[in-house]
Amino acid sequence: MIARKHILWAAGAVFLLTLIANVPAALLYAAFKPQSASVQVYGLQGPWAAGQLSGITVKNRLVAQDLRWRFQPGWLLLGRASLWLEGGGQLATLQGRASASPLALRLSDFRIAGEVKRLAALANFSYLPVSGQAGAQIDSLIIKKSGIDTITGRIDLRGLAWTLAREPLPLGDFQIELLTTPEALIAKISSPSGPLEADGEARLFPDQRYETDIRVRPKPGASEMLKNYLRSLGPADSEGYQHLRQKGQLK
């Protein structure tokens, strides 16, 4: 009799969870839609636990497209609501885990790839005068109320070209290693191939100060156009490097 009662309780719990998991995503969005008219979600389909949408706009600017998600209930044991995301459409392809807790938002095992100009437009840099392909592998990104707390991963930029010249000016391929230290978030830059040699790093400090120190010079065989452009940046040091240094404060 006791075993039968337990079976009935388990069956009831499974039924209830199944019912909840199959609530339409569009119904939940209509019930809990943000008051701000600047964020709009379009084309919601399927249950909230495994659905899809056609687009998200922020202030009428498309920031996400053709996304699918799957709820991962096991992460609730760690106090996080977690979704596996994939899709992206023509803007960019993406795949990875996004999770939220009362203290932070997290991305892990996350990959993004797309055209540099389109990815820059998503970040509201619509007029970036650079073309090429970009791919990012984010091993871990933690965002708290104060800003980015932790980031590790790598960004690959391929076939970059400066587009403000009369003809597109090839720059080459670059890698950016992302890491976190107790003092700052660091982006280390290198140039594995192409006509432009670059190395250095950018740092973002906990108080939102930033500084960059990057040096560049033409590699052997670089075009005269590239050499002339680098000369316009200022005098080179004894090794032929121009130094790109900047400091500031994020708002």
mmCIF file of C-alpha atoms in Angstrom:
data_model
loop_
_atom_site.group_PDB
_atom_site.id
_atom_site.type_symbol
_atom_site.label_atom_id
_atom_site.label_comp_id
_atom_site.label_asym_id
_atom_site.label_seq_id
_atom_site.Cartn_x
_atom_site.Cartn_y
_atom_site.Cartn_z
ATOM 1 C CA MET A 1 0.000 0.000 0.000
ATOM 2 C CA ILE A 2 2.840 2.411 0.915
ATOM 3 C CA ALA A 3 4.703 1.547 -2.298
ATOM 4 C CA ARG A 4 1.560 2.191 -4.325
ATOM 5 C CA LYS A 5 1.124 5.574 -2.631
ATOM 6 C CA HIS A 6 4.708 6.505 -3.511
ATOM 7 C CA ILE A 7 4.115 5.494 -7.117
ATOM 8 C CA LEU A 8 1.023 7.675 -7.281
ATOM 9 C CA TRP A 9 2.929 10.640 -5.801
ATOM 10 C CA ALA A 10 5.775 10.137 -8.290
ATOM 11 C CA ALA A 11 3.342 9.845 -11.204
ATOM 12 C CA GLY A 12 1.586 13.017 -10.079
ATOM 13 C CA ALA A 13 4.865 14.892 -9.779
ATOM 14 C CA VAL A 14 5.972 13.775 -13.264
ATOM 15 C CA PHE A 15 2.623 14.830 -14.710
ATOM 16 C CA LEU A 16 2.830 18.246 -13.036
ATOM 17 C CA LEU A 17 6.403 18.864 -14.173
ATOM 18 C CA THR A 18 5.526 17.776 -17.708
ATOM 19 C CA LEU A 19 2.555 20.118 -17.698
ATOM 20 C CA ILE A 20 4.678 23.030 -16.488
ATOM 21 C CA ALA A 21 7.479 22.306 -18.969
ATOM 22 C CA ASN A 22 5.011 22.407 -21.856
ATOM 23 C CA VAL A 23 3.523 25.816 -21.087
ATOM 24 C CA PRO A 24 3.856 27.777 -24.383
ATOM 25 C CA ALA A 25 6.750 30.244 -24.396
ATOM 26 C CA ALA A 26 4.561 32.864 -26.078
ATOM 27 C CA LEU A 27 2.036 32.636 -23.227
ATOM 28 C CA LEU A 28 4.702 33.182 -20.571
ATOM 29 C CA TYR A 29 6.240 36.069 -22.523
ATOM 30 C CA ALA A 30 2.846 37.765 -22.792
ATOM 31 C CA ALA A 31 2.331 37.371 -19.038
ATOM 32 C CA PHE A 32 5.796 38.597 -17.987
ATOM 33 C CA LYS A 33 6.698 40.902 -20.880
ATOM 34 C CA PRO A 34 9.088 43.679 -19.771
ATOM 35 C CA GLN A 35 7.474 47.065 -19.328
ATOM 36 C CA SER A 36 10.225 48.655 -21.410
ATOM 37 C CA ALA A 37 9.109 49.000 -25.022
ATOM 38 C CA SER A 38 12.767 49.067 -26.102
ATOM 39 C CA VAL A 39 13.015 45.246 -25.944
ATOM 40 C CA GLN A 40 10.812 43.192 -28.269
ATOM 41 C CA VAL A 41 10.739 39.442 -28.920
ATOM 42 C CA TYR A 42 9.251 38.031 -32.131
ATOM 43 C CA GLY A 43 8.175 34.631 -33.411
ATOM 44 C CA LEU A 44 8.105 32.673 -30.159
ATOM 45 C CA GLN A 45 7.230 29.030 -30.768
ATOM 46 C CA GLY A 46 7.132 25.845 -28.720
ATOM 47 C CA PRO A 47 7.152 25.264 -24.950
ATOM 48 C CA TRP A 48 9.226 27.500 -22.709
ATOM 49 C CA ALA A 49 11.538 24.633 -21.773
ATOM 50 C CA ALA A 50 12.521 23.861 -25.399
ATOM 51 C CA GLY A 51 11.414 26.529 -27.836
ATOM 52 C CA GLN A 52 12.607 28.969 -30.448
ATOM 53 C CA LEU A 53 12.215 32.579 -31.539
ATOM 54 C CA SER A 54 12.765 34.444 -34.771
ATOM 55 C CA GLY A 55 14.234 37.664 -33.408
ATOM 56 C CA ILE A 56 14.985 40.047 -30.535
ATOM 57 C CA THR A 57 15.285 43.796 -30.985
ATOM 58 C CA VAL A 58 16.590 46.438 -28.570
ATOM 59 C CA LYS A 59 15.495 49.984 -29.434
ATOM 60 C CA ASN A 60 14.463 48.673 -32.881
ATOM 61 C CA ARG A 61 17.961 47.228 -33.453
ATOM 62 C CA LEU A 62 18.101 43.504 -34.209
ATOM 63 C CA VAL A 63 20.439 41.827 -31.695
ATOM 64 C CA ALA A 64 19.479 38.132 -31.992
ATOM 65 C CA GLN A 65 17.903 35.981 -34.669
ATOM 66 C CA ASP A 66 16.660 32.409 -35.138
ATOM 67 C CA LEU A 67 17.493 31.172 -31.647
ATOM 68 C CA ARG A 68 16.620 27.781 -30.161
ATOM 69 C CA TRP A 69 16.957 26.882 -26.513
ATOM 70 C CA ARG A 70 16.666 23.919 -24.181
ATOM 71 C CA PHE A 71 16.187 24.241 -20.429
ATOM 72 C CA GLN A 72 18.707 22.271 -18.327
ATOM 73 C CA PRO A 73 17.005 21.480 -14.995
ATOM 74 C CA GLY A 74 20.061 19.795 -13.460
ATOM 75 C CA TRP A 75 21.721 23.199 -12.983
ATOM 76 C CA LEU A 76 18.983 24.181 -10.548
ATOM 77 C CA LEU A 77 20.852 22.085 -7.976
ATOM 78 C CA LEU A 78 23.622 24.725 -8.173
ATOM 79 C CA GLY A 79 21.161 27.574 -7.794
ATOM 80 C CA ARG A 80 21.211 28.549 -11.478
ATOM 81 C CA ALA A 81 18.601 28.635 -14.226
ATOM 82 C CA SER A 82 20.446 27.334 -17.297
ATOM 83 C CA LEU A 83 19.644 27.218 -21.015
ATOM 84 C CA TRP A 84 21.497 25.595 -23.891
ATOM 85 C CA LEU A 85 21.347 28.046 -26.810
ATOM 86 C CA GLU A 86 22.061 27.634 -30.512
ATOM 87 C CA GLY A 87 21.223 29.355 -33.772
ATOM 88 C CA GLY A 88 21.893 32.920 -34.824
ATOM 89 C CA GLY A 89 20.707 33.079 -38.424
ATOM 90 C CA GLN A 90 22.419 35.556 -40.740
ATOM 91 C CA LEU A 91 23.733 37.747 -37.925
ATOM 92 C CA ALA A 92 26.070 35.155 -36.401
ATOM 93 C CA THR A 93 26.118 31.520 -35.391
ATOM 94 C CA LEU A 94 26.234 30.737 -31.701
ATOM 95 C CA GLN A 95 26.120 27.722 -29.444
ATOM 96 C CA GLY A 96 26.638 27.341 -25.728
ATOM 97 C CA ARG A 97 25.263 27.530 -22.217
ATOM 98 C CA ALA A 98 23.787 30.639 -20.616
ATOM 99 C CA SER A 99 22.784 30.605 -16.971
ATOM 100 C CA ALA A 100 21.543 33.078 -14.388
ATOM 101 C CA SER A 101 21.530 33.241 -10.600
ATOM 102 C CA PRO A 102 20.543 36.022 -8.211
ATOM 103 C CA LEU A 103 24.166 37.217 -8.227
ATOM 104 C CA ALA A 104 25.400 36.823 -11.806
ATOM 105 C CA LEU A 105 24.855 35.979 -15.446
ATOM 106 C CA ARG A 106 27.159 33.353 -16.954
ATOM 107 C CA LEU A 107 28.199 32.048 -20.354
ATOM 108 C CA SER A 108 30.192 28.816 -20.572
ATOM 109 C CA ASP A 109 31.372 26.576 -23.419
ATOM 110 C CA PHE A 110 30.065 29.322 -25.677
ATOM 111 C CA ARG A 111 31.023 29.812 -29.338
ATOM 112 C CA ILE A 112 30.154 32.716 -31.626
ATOM 113 C CA ALA A 113 31.169 33.184 -35.269
ATOM 114 C CA GLY A 114 30.284 35.699 -37.941
ATOM 115 C CA GLU A 115 31.324 38.619 -40.093
ATOM 116 C CA VAL A 116 33.198 41.303 -38.167
ATOM 117 C CA LYS A 117 30.927 44.158 -39.278
ATOM 118 C CA ARG A 118 27.769 42.300 -38.265
ATOM 119 C CA LEU A 119 29.167 41.334 -34.875
ATOM 120 C CA ALA A 120 30.312 44.921 -34.316
ATOM 121 C CA ALA A 121 26.820 46.164 -35.191
ATOM 122 C CA LEU A 122 25.363 43.846 -32.522
ATOM 123 C CA ALA A 123 27.584 45.651 -30.009
ATOM 124 C CA ASN A 124 26.349 49.005 -31.384
ATOM 125 C CA PHE A 125 29.561 49.737 -33.316
ATOM 126 C CA SER A 126 27.897 50.015 -36.708
ATOM 127 C CA TYR A 127 30.641 52.054 -38.389
ATOM 128 C CA LEU A 128 33.702 49.955 -37.604
ATOM 129 C CA PRO A 129 35.910 50.385 -40.725
ATOM 130 C CA VAL A 130 37.168 46.793 -40.705
ATOM 131 C CA SER A 131 36.020 43.726 -42.636
ATOM 132 C CA GLY A 132 36.793 40.042 -42.045
ATOM 133 C CA GLN A 133 35.599 37.028 -40.102
ATOM 134 C CA ALA A 134 35.513 36.604 -36.325
ATOM 135 C CA GLY A 135 35.121 33.607 -34.054
ATOM 136 C CA ALA A 136 35.048 33.580 -30.261
ATOM 137 C CA GLN A 137 35.336 30.668 -27.862
ATOM 138 C CA ILE A 138 34.207 31.762 -24.395
ATOM 139 C CA ASP A 139 35.184 29.169 -21.808
ATOM 140 C CA SER A 140 33.749 31.246 -18.971
ATOM 141 C CA LEU A 141 32.168 34.690 -18.722
ATOM 142 C CA ILE A 142 30.665 35.941 -15.452
ATOM 143 C CA ILE A 143 28.843 39.263 -15.347
ATOM 144 C CA LYS A 144 27.812 40.813 -12.036
ATOM 145 C CA LYS A 145 26.102 44.090 -11.210
ATOM 146 C CA SER A 146 29.460 45.848 -11.169
ATOM 147 C CA GLY A 147 30.320 44.595 -14.678
ATOM 148 C CA ILE A 148 32.412 41.742 -16.076
ATOM 149 C CA ASP A 149 33.877 39.760 -13.184
ATOM 150 C CA THR A 150 35.631 36.882 -14.992
ATOM 151 C CA ILE A 151 36.399 35.991 -18.596
ATOM 152 C CA THR A 152 38.517 33.263 -20.170
ATOM 153 C CA GLY A 153 38.623 32.228 -23.797
ATOM 154 C CA ARG A 154 39.938 33.266 -27.194
ATOM 155 C CA ILE A 155 38.925 35.393 -30.172
ATOM 156 C CA ASP A 156 40.178 34.647 -33.697
ATOM 157 C CA LEU A 157 40.049 37.363 -36.356
ATOM 158 C CA ARG A 158 40.716 36.204 -39.905
ATOM 159 C CA GLY A 159 41.255 38.074 -43.139
ATOM 160 C CA LEU A 160 40.948 41.517 -41.591
ATOM 161 C CA ALA A 161 41.089 44.512 -43.919
ATOM 162 C CA TRP A 162 40.926 48.267 -43.250
ATOM 163 C CA THR A 163 38.080 49.646 -45.359
ATOM 164 C CA LEU A 164 38.672 53.423 -45.129
ATOM 165 C CA ALA A 165 41.454 53.258 -47.723
ATOM 166 C CA ARG A 166 40.704 53.686 -51.427
ATOM 167 C CA GLU A 167 41.076 49.933 -51.742
ATOM 168 C CA PRO A 168 40.574 47.526 -48.784
ATOM 169 C CA LEU A 169 43.923 47.312 -46.985
ATOM 170 C CA PRO A 170 44.716 43.712 -45.915
ATOM 171 C CA LEU A 171 45.879 43.420 -42.306
ATOM 172 C CA GLY A 172 45.975 39.644 -41.769
ATOM 173 C CA ASP A 173 44.908 37.261 -39.002
ATOM 174 C CA PHE A 174 44.951 37.967 -35.269
ATOM 175 C CA GLN A 175 44.373 36.095 -32.035
ATOM 176 C CA ILE A 176 43.185 37.584 -28.758
ATOM 177 C CA GLU A 177 43.591 35.513 -25.600
ATOM 178 C CA LEU A 178 41.159 36.469 -22.842
ATOM 179 C CA LEU A 179 42.119 35.848 -19.220
ATOM 180 C CA THR A 180 41.398 37.065 -15.704
ATOM 181 C CA THR A 181 43.916 37.964 -13.014
ATOM 182 C CA PRO A 182 43.322 39.397 -9.524
ATOM 183 C CA GLU A 183 44.378 42.821 -10.859
ATOM 184 C CA ALA A 184 42.517 43.046 -14.184
ATOM 185 C CA LEU A 185 40.775 41.423 -17.129
ATOM 186 C CA ILE A 186 43.404 41.024 -19.854
ATOM 187 C CA ALA A 187 43.257 40.642 -23.637
ATOM 188 C CA LYS A 188 46.595 39.532 -25.137
ATOM 189 C CA ILE A 189 46.976 40.175 -28.867
ATOM 190 C CA SER A 190 49.145 38.319 -31.397
ATOM 191 C CA SER A 191 49.323 38.083 -35.198
ATOM 192 C CA PRO A 192 50.012 34.545 -36.467
ATOM 193 C CA SER A 193 49.831 35.464 -40.166
ATOM 194 C CA GLY A 194 49.432 38.361 -42.557
ATOM 195 C CA PRO A 195 51.377 41.522 -43.435
ATOM 196 C CA LEU A 196 50.954 43.247 -40.058
ATOM 197 C CA GLU A 197 52.841 42.192 -36.936
ATOM 198 C CA ALA A 198 51.038 43.060 -33.711
ATOM 199 C CA ASP A 199 51.486 42.180 -30.059
ATOM 200 C CA GLY A 200 50.554 43.658 -26.728
ATOM 201 C CA GLU A 201 47.586 43.715 -24.411
ATOM 202 C CA ALA A 202 44.567 45.610 -23.165
ATOM 203 C CA ARG A 203 43.538 45.662 -19.495
ATOM 204 C CA LEU A 204 40.237 46.418 -17.801
ATOM 205 C CA PHE A 205 40.493 47.105 -14.065
ATOM 206 C CA PRO A 206 37.803 46.532 -11.402
ATOM 207 C CA ASP A 207 37.102 50.284 -11.181
ATOM 208 C CA GLN A 208 36.341 50.266 -14.953
ATOM 209 C CA ARG A 209 39.611 51.965 -15.897
ATOM 210 C CA TYR A 210 41.192 50.581 -19.038
ATOM 211 C CA GLU A 211 44.536 50.847 -20.746
ATOM 212 C CA THR A 212 45.999 49.463 -23.957
ATOM 213 C CA ASP A 213 49.611 48.997 -24.990
ATOM 214 C CA ILE A 214 49.918 47.439 -28.446
ATOM 215 C CA ARG A 215 52.812 47.671 -30.854
ATOM 216 C CA VAL A 216 52.570 47.139 -34.617
ATOM 217 C CA ARG A 217 54.974 47.076 -37.545
ATOM 218 C CA PRO A 218 54.889 45.797 -41.144
ATOM 219 C CA LYS A 219 56.210 42.327 -41.794
ATOM 220 C CA PRO A 220 58.717 41.716 -44.598
ATOM 221 C CA GLY A 221 56.927 41.961 -47.940
ATOM 222 C CA ALA A 222 54.113 44.201 -46.629
ATOM 223 C CA SER A 223 52.621 46.612 -49.173
ATOM 224 C CA GLU A 224 53.725 50.233 -49.417
ATOM 225 C CA MET A 225 50.150 51.248 -48.657
ATOM 226 C CA LEU A 226 50.322 49.489 -45.294
ATOM 227 C CA LYS A 227 53.750 50.968 -44.534
ATOM 228 C CA ASN A 228 52.503 54.473 -45.337
ATOM 229 C CA TYR A 229 49.456 53.990 -43.147
ATOM 230 C CA LEU A 230 51.610 52.870 -40.209
ATOM 231 C CA ARG A 231 53.893 55.887 -40.665
ATOM 232 C CA SER A 232 50.844 58.101 -40.267
ATOM 233 C CA LEU A 233 50.418 56.752 -36.725
ATOM 234 C CA GLY A 234 53.595 58.480 -35.585
ATOM 235 C CA PRO A 235 57.322 57.818 -35.312
ATOM 236 C CA ALA A 236 58.507 54.231 -34.904
ATOM 237 C CA ASP A 237 60.870 53.039 -32.180
ATOM 238 C CA SER A 238 64.355 51.615 -32.804
ATOM 239 C CA GLU A 239 62.834 48.229 -33.725
ATOM 240 C CA GLY A 240 60.396 49.693 -36.212
ATOM 241 C CA TYR A 241 57.271 49.415 -34.029
ATOM 242 C CA GLN A 242 54.550 52.012 -33.708
ATOM 243 C CA HIS A 243 53.016 51.983 -30.222
ATOM 244 C CA LEU A 244 49.250 52.271 -29.714
ATOM 245 C CA ARG A 245 48.703 53.360 -26.121
ATOM 246 C CA GLN A 246 45.487 54.580 -24.616
ATOM 247 C CA LYS A 247 43.957 55.032 -21.174
ATOM 248 C CA GLY A 248 40.449 55.873 -20.101
ATOM 249 C CA GLN A 249 37.414 55.150 -17.981
ATOM 250 C CA LEU A 250 34.372 53.190 -19.054
ATOM 251 C CA LYS A 251 31.100 54.867 -18.236
#
